[in-house]
mmCIF file of N, CA, C and O in Angstrom:
data_model
loop_
_atom_site.group_PDB
_atom_site.id
_atom_site.type_symbol
_atom_site.label_atom_id
_atom_site.label_comp_id
_atom_site.label_asym_id
_atom_site.label_seq_id
_atom_site.Cartn_x
_atom_site.Cartn_y
_atom_site.Cartn_z
ATOM 1 N N MET A 1 -7.623 -33.663 -44.001
ATOM 2 C CA MET A 1 -7.724 -34.892 -43.467
ATOM 3 C C MET A 1 -6.193 -35.673 -43.319
ATOM 4 O O MET A 1 -5.892 -36.230 -42.319
ATOM 5 N N GLY A 2 -5.565 -35.434 -44.073
ATOM 6 C CA GLY A 2 -4.270 -36.035 -44.398
ATOM 7 C C GLY A 2 -3.480 -35.337 -43.294
ATOM 8 O O GLY A 2 -2.777 -36.204 -42.697
ATOM 9 N N ARG A 3 -3.369 -34.234 -43.094
ATOM 10 C CA ARG A 3 -2.467 -33.555 -42.191
ATOM 11 C C ARG A 3 -2.779 -34.203 -40.635
ATOM 12 O O ARG A 3 -2.050 -34.197 -39.847
ATOM 13 N N VAL A 4 -3.930 -34.524 -40.263
ATOM 14 C CA VAL A 4 -4.245 -34.905 -39.010
ATOM 15 C C VAL A 4 -4.412 -36.381 -38.784
ATOM 16 O O VAL A 4 -4.570 -37.208 -37.583
ATOM 17 N N GLY A 5 -4.034 -37.133 -40.022
ATOM 18 C CA GLY A 5 -4.003 -38.787 -39.886
ATOM 19 C C GLY A 5 -5.549 -39.427 -40.036
ATOM 20 O O GLY A 5 -5.451 -40.389 -39.695
ATOM 21 N N LEU A 6 -6.421 -38.551 -40.710
ATOM 22 C CA LEU A 6 -7.802 -39.369 -40.892
ATOM 23 C C LEU A 6 -8.448 -39.526 -42.203
ATOM 24 O O LEU A 6 -9.354 -39.355 -42.512
ATOM 25 N N GLU A 7 -7.085 -39.484 -43.147
ATOM 26 C CA GLU A 7 -7.824 -39.590 -44.544
ATOM 27 C C GLU A 7 -8.383 -40.975 -44.686
ATOM 28 O O GLU A 7 -9.204 -41.105 -45.617
ATOM 29 N N TRP A 8 -8.014 -42.173 -44.044
ATOM 30 C CA TRP A 8 -8.768 -43.131 -44.235
ATOM 31 C C TRP A 8 -10.276 -43.243 -43.663
ATOM 32 O O TRP A 8 -10.991 -43.755 -44.212
ATOM 33 N N ALA A 9 -10.559 -42.247 -42.691
ATOM 34 C CA ALA A 9 -11.905 -42.059 -42.190
ATOM 35 C C ALA A 9 -12.796 -41.468 -43.422
ATOM 36 O O ALA A 9 -13.868 -41.796 -43.561
ATOM 37 N N TYR A 10 -12.194 -40.425 -44.055
ATOM 38 C CA TYR A 10 -12.918 -39.941 -45.039
ATOM 39 C C TYR A 10 -13.087 -40.755 -46.241
ATOM 40 O O TYR A 10 -14.180 -40.931 -46.769
ATOM 41 N N ARG A 11 -12.137 -41.560 -46.609
ATOM 42 C CA ARG A 11 -12.251 -42.653 -47.705
ATOM 43 C C ARG A 11 -13.046 -43.543 -47.371
ATOM 44 O O ARG A 11 -13.905 -43.950 -48.045
ATOM 45 N N LEU A 12 -13.150 -44.299 -45.870
ATOM 46 C CA LEU A 12 -14.520 -45.021 -45.584
ATOM 47 C C LEU A 12 -15.768 -44.552 -45.432
ATOM 48 O O LEU A 12 -16.603 -44.956 -46.072
ATOM 49 N N LEU A 13 -15.953 -43.168 -45.315
ATOM 50 C CA LEU A 13 -17.178 -42.678 -45.341
ATOM 51 C C LEU A 13 -17.819 -42.335 -46.783
ATOM 52 O O LEU A 13 -19.062 -42.303 -47.090
ATOM 53 N N HIS A 14 -16.854 -42.233 -47.681
ATOM 54 C CA HIS A 14 -17.043 -42.035 -49.058
ATOM 55 C C HIS A 14 -17.361 -43.223 -49.998
ATOM 56 O O HIS A 14 -17.880 -43.475 -50.956
ATOM 57 N N ASP A 15 -16.629 -44.357 -49.586
ATOM 58 C CA ASP A 15 -16.661 -45.548 -50.451
ATOM 59 C C ASP A 15 -16.502 -46.597 -49.453
ATOM 60 O O ASP A 15 -15.985 -47.564 -49.164
ATOM 61 N N PRO A 16 -17.819 -46.782 -48.732
ATOM 62 C CA PRO A 16 -18.086 -47.533 -47.584
ATOM 63 C C PRO A 16 -18.047 -49.270 -47.858
ATOM 64 O O PRO A 16 -17.373 -49.973 -47.602
ATOM 65 N N ARG A 17 -18.603 -49.575 -48.949
ATOM 66 C CA ARG A 17 -19.003 -50.897 -49.478
ATOM 67 C C ARG A 17 -17.628 -51.460 -49.907
ATOM 68 O O ARG A 17 -17.337 -52.662 -49.825
ATOM 69 N N ARG A 18 -16.700 -50.688 -50.362
ATOM 70 C CA ARG A 18 -15.537 -51.295 -51.284
ATOM 71 C C ARG A 18 -14.344 -51.223 -49.907
ATOM 72 O O ARG A 18 -13.430 -52.365 -49.816
ATOM 73 N N LEU A 19 -14.458 -50.600 -49.015
ATOM 74 C CA LEU A 19 -13.460 -50.408 -47.849
ATOM 75 C C LEU A 19 -13.690 -50.690 -46.710
ATOM 76 O O LEU A 19 -12.689 -51.215 -45.787
ATOM 77 N N PHE A 20 -14.814 -51.166 -46.435
ATOM 78 C CA PHE A 20 -15.138 -51.818 -45.074
ATOM 79 C C PHE A 20 -14.410 -53.102 -44.554
ATOM 80 O O PHE A 20 -13.796 -52.691 -43.491
ATOM 81 N N LEU A 21 -14.362 -53.565 -45.460
ATOM 82 C CA LEU A 21 -13.118 -54.968 -45.148
ATOM 83 C C LEU A 21 -12.120 -54.715 -44.841
ATOM 84 O O LEU A 21 -11.206 -55.099 -43.923
ATOM 85 N N ARG A 22 -11.451 -53.948 -45.749
ATOM 86 C CA ARG A 22 -9.926 -53.392 -45.494
ATOM 87 C C ARG A 22 -9.892 -52.570 -44.096
ATOM 88 O O ARG A 22 -8.740 -52.913 -43.726
ATOM 89 N N TYR A 23 -10.485 -51.656 -43.963
ATOM 90 C CA TYR A 23 -10.268 -51.098 -42.760
ATOM 91 C C TYR A 23 -10.955 -51.217 -41.374
ATOM 92 O O TYR A 23 -10.453 -50.812 -40.327
ATOM 93 N N CYS A 24 -12.033 -52.150 -41.247
ATOM 94 C CA CYS A 24 -12.527 -52.682 -40.299
ATOM 95 C C CYS A 24 -12.442 -53.980 -40.056
ATOM 96 O O CYS A 24 -12.700 -54.185 -38.575
ATOM 97 N N VAL A 25 -12.153 -54.927 -40.831
ATOM 98 C CA VAL A 25 -12.703 -56.128 -40.575
ATOM 99 C C VAL A 25 -10.773 -56.832 -40.768
ATOM 100 O O VAL A 25 -10.627 -57.543 -39.521
ATOM 101 N N GLU A 26 -10.229 -56.727 -41.447
ATOM 102 C CA GLU A 26 -9.245 -57.151 -42.119
ATOM 103 C C GLU A 26 -7.937 -56.931 -40.636
ATOM 104 O O GLU A 26 -7.429 -57.973 -40.359
ATOM 105 N N PRO A 27 -8.053 -55.615 -40.244
ATOM 106 C CA PRO A 27 -6.798 -55.491 -39.166
ATOM 107 C C PRO A 27 -7.117 -56.399 -37.832
ATOM 108 O O PRO A 27 -6.269 -56.784 -37.426
ATOM 109 N N TRP A 28 -8.318 -56.671 -37.770
ATOM 110 C CA TRP A 28 -8.833 -57.468 -36.609
ATOM 111 C C TRP A 28 -8.303 -59.023 -36.770
ATOM 112 O O TRP A 28 -8.046 -59.835 -35.888
ATOM 113 N N SER A 29 -8.481 -59.326 -38.011
ATOM 114 C CA SER A 29 -7.872 -60.896 -38.367
ATOM 115 C C SER A 29 -6.300 -61.025 -38.344
ATOM 116 O O SER A 29 -5.895 -61.822 -38.288
ATOM 117 N N LEU A 30 -5.750 -59.718 -38.377
ATOM 118 C CA LEU A 30 -4.025 -59.850 -38.488
ATOM 119 C C LEU A 30 -3.552 -59.608 -37.175
ATOM 120 O O LEU A 30 -2.632 -60.082 -37.130
ATOM 121 N N ALA A 31 -4.653 -59.080 -36.191
ATOM 122 C CA ALA A 31 -4.005 -58.762 -35.121
ATOM 123 C C ALA A 31 -3.433 -59.925 -34.290
ATOM 124 O O ALA A 31 -2.247 -59.862 -33.639
ATOM 125 N N PRO A 32 -3.889 -61.216 -34.364
ATOM 126 C CA PRO A 32 -3.341 -62.379 -33.584
ATOM 127 C C PRO A 32 -1.805 -62.564 -34.110
ATOM 128 O O PRO A 32 -0.884 -63.189 -33.447
ATOM 129 N N LEU A 33 -1.999 -62.644 -35.530
ATOM 130 C CA LEU A 33 -0.572 -62.691 -36.276
ATOM 131 C C LEU A 33 0.505 -61.913 -35.655
ATOM 132 O O LEU A 33 1.652 -62.317 -35.366
ATOM 133 N N ALA A 34 0.278 -60.538 -35.517
ATOM 134 C CA ALA A 34 0.909 -59.703 -35.149
ATOM 135 C C ALA A 34 1.502 -59.529 -33.480
ATOM 136 O O ALA A 34 2.912 -59.724 -33.447
ATOM 137 N N ALA A 35 0.464 -60.244 -32.995
ATOM 138 C CA ALA A 35 0.893 -60.339 -31.484
ATOM 139 C C ALA A 35 1.942 -61.597 -31.443
ATOM 140 O O ALA A 35 2.705 -61.572 -30.459
ATOM 141 N N ARG A 36 1.645 -62.418 -32.058
ATOM 142 C CA ARG A 36 2.491 -63.759 -32.208
ATOM 143 C C ARG A 36 3.943 -63.349 -32.494
ATOM 144 O O ARG A 36 5.033 -63.972 -31.893
ATOM 145 N N GLU A 37 4.034 -62.328 -33.528
ATOM 146 C CA GLU A 37 5.297 -62.122 -34.115
ATOM 147 C C GLU A 37 6.130 -61.432 -32.907
ATOM 148 O O GLU A 37 7.408 -61.386 -32.772
ATOM 149 N N LEU A 38 5.164 -60.083 -32.229
ATOM 150 C CA LEU A 38 6.093 -59.546 -31.362
ATOM 151 C C LEU A 38 6.172 -60.570 -30.145
ATOM 152 O O LEU A 38 7.250 -60.016 -29.373
ATOM 153 N N GLY A 39 5.339 -61.188 -29.721
ATOM 154 C CA GLY A 39 5.790 -62.379 -28.418
ATOM 155 C C GLY A 39 7.202 -62.795 -28.897
ATOM 156 O O GLY A 39 8.191 -63.108 -27.973
ATOM 157 N N ALA A 40 7.596 -63.354 -30.130
ATOM 158 C CA ALA A 40 8.557 -64.091 -30.431
ATOM 159 C C ALA A 40 9.651 -63.093 -30.583
ATOM 160 O O ALA A 40 10.768 -63.352 -30.058
ATOM 161 N N ALA A 41 9.559 -62.200 -30.911
ATOM 162 C CA ALA A 41 10.631 -61.083 -31.125
ATOM 163 C C ALA A 41 11.011 -60.647 -29.629
ATOM 164 O O ALA A 41 12.332 -60.471 -29.253
ATOM 165 N N PHE A 42 10.304 -60.406 -28.669
ATOM 166 C CA PHE A 42 10.495 -60.233 -27.133
ATOM 167 C C PHE A 42 11.225 -61.478 -26.656
ATOM 168 O O PHE A 42 11.990 -61.278 -25.750
ATOM 169 N N ALA A 43 10.721 -62.490 -26.975
ATOM 170 C CA ALA A 43 11.355 -63.746 -26.260
ATOM 171 C C ALA A 43 12.803 -63.744 -26.664
ATOM 172 O O ALA A 43 13.654 -64.115 -26.205
ATOM 173 N N LEU A 44 13.002 -63.592 -27.941
ATOM 174 C CA LEU A 44 14.242 -63.875 -28.612
ATOM 175 C C LEU A 44 15.376 -62.721 -27.993
ATOM 176 O O LEU A 44 16.619 -62.751 -27.607
ATOM 177 N N ARG A 45 14.610 -61.468 -27.820
ATOM 178 C CA ARG A 45 15.471 -60.481 -27.020
ATOM 179 C C ARG A 45 15.832 -60.912 -25.689
ATOM 180 O O ARG A 45 16.852 -60.487 -25.531
ATOM 181 N N ARG A 46 15.086 -61.273 -25.178
ATOM 182 C CA ARG A 46 15.151 -61.590 -23.587
ATOM 183 C C ARG A 46 16.337 -63.068 -23.535
ATOM 184 O O ARG A 46 17.134 -62.791 -22.596
ATOM 185 N N ARG A 47 15.965 -63.921 -24.348
ATOM 186 C CA ARG A 47 17.256 -64.682 -24.469
ATOM 187 C C ARG A 47 18.639 -64.034 -24.943
ATOM 188 O O ARG A 47 19.585 -64.573 -24.365
ATOM 189 N N ARG A 48 18.581 -63.307 -25.504
ATOM 190 C CA ARG A 48 19.793 -62.701 -26.112
ATOM 191 C C ARG A 48 20.714 -61.723 -24.820
ATOM 192 O O ARG A 48 21.759 -61.753 -24.761
ATOM 193 N N GLN A 49 19.701 -61.210 -24.256
ATOM 194 C CA GLN A 49 20.144 -60.479 -22.893
ATOM 195 C C GLN A 49 20.411 -61.197 -21.944
ATOM 196 O O GLN A 49 21.334 -61.056 -20.885
ATOM 197 N N ALA A 50 19.770 -62.382 -21.575
ATOM 198 C CA ALA A 50 20.405 -63.366 -20.749
ATOM 199 C C ALA A 50 21.752 -64.165 -21.082
ATOM 200 O O ALA A 50 22.337 -64.438 -19.826
ATOM 201 N N ASP A 51 22.028 -64.220 -22.212
ATOM 202 C CA ASP A 51 23.285 -64.782 -22.616
ATOM 203 C C ASP A 51 24.645 -63.810 -22.104
ATOM 204 O O ASP A 51 24.537 -63.131 -21.708
#
């Protein structure tokens, strides 16, 4: 599973009660924060290129 990048799925299947929040809910709650950071980085890059 590790070679193909699916060890997280194996772990989730074997211990869903403990890992469900970490693998299925938490990333969605962090997505808006990551999008905001990416937007700020792109805006800064555009400003630097315009100068």
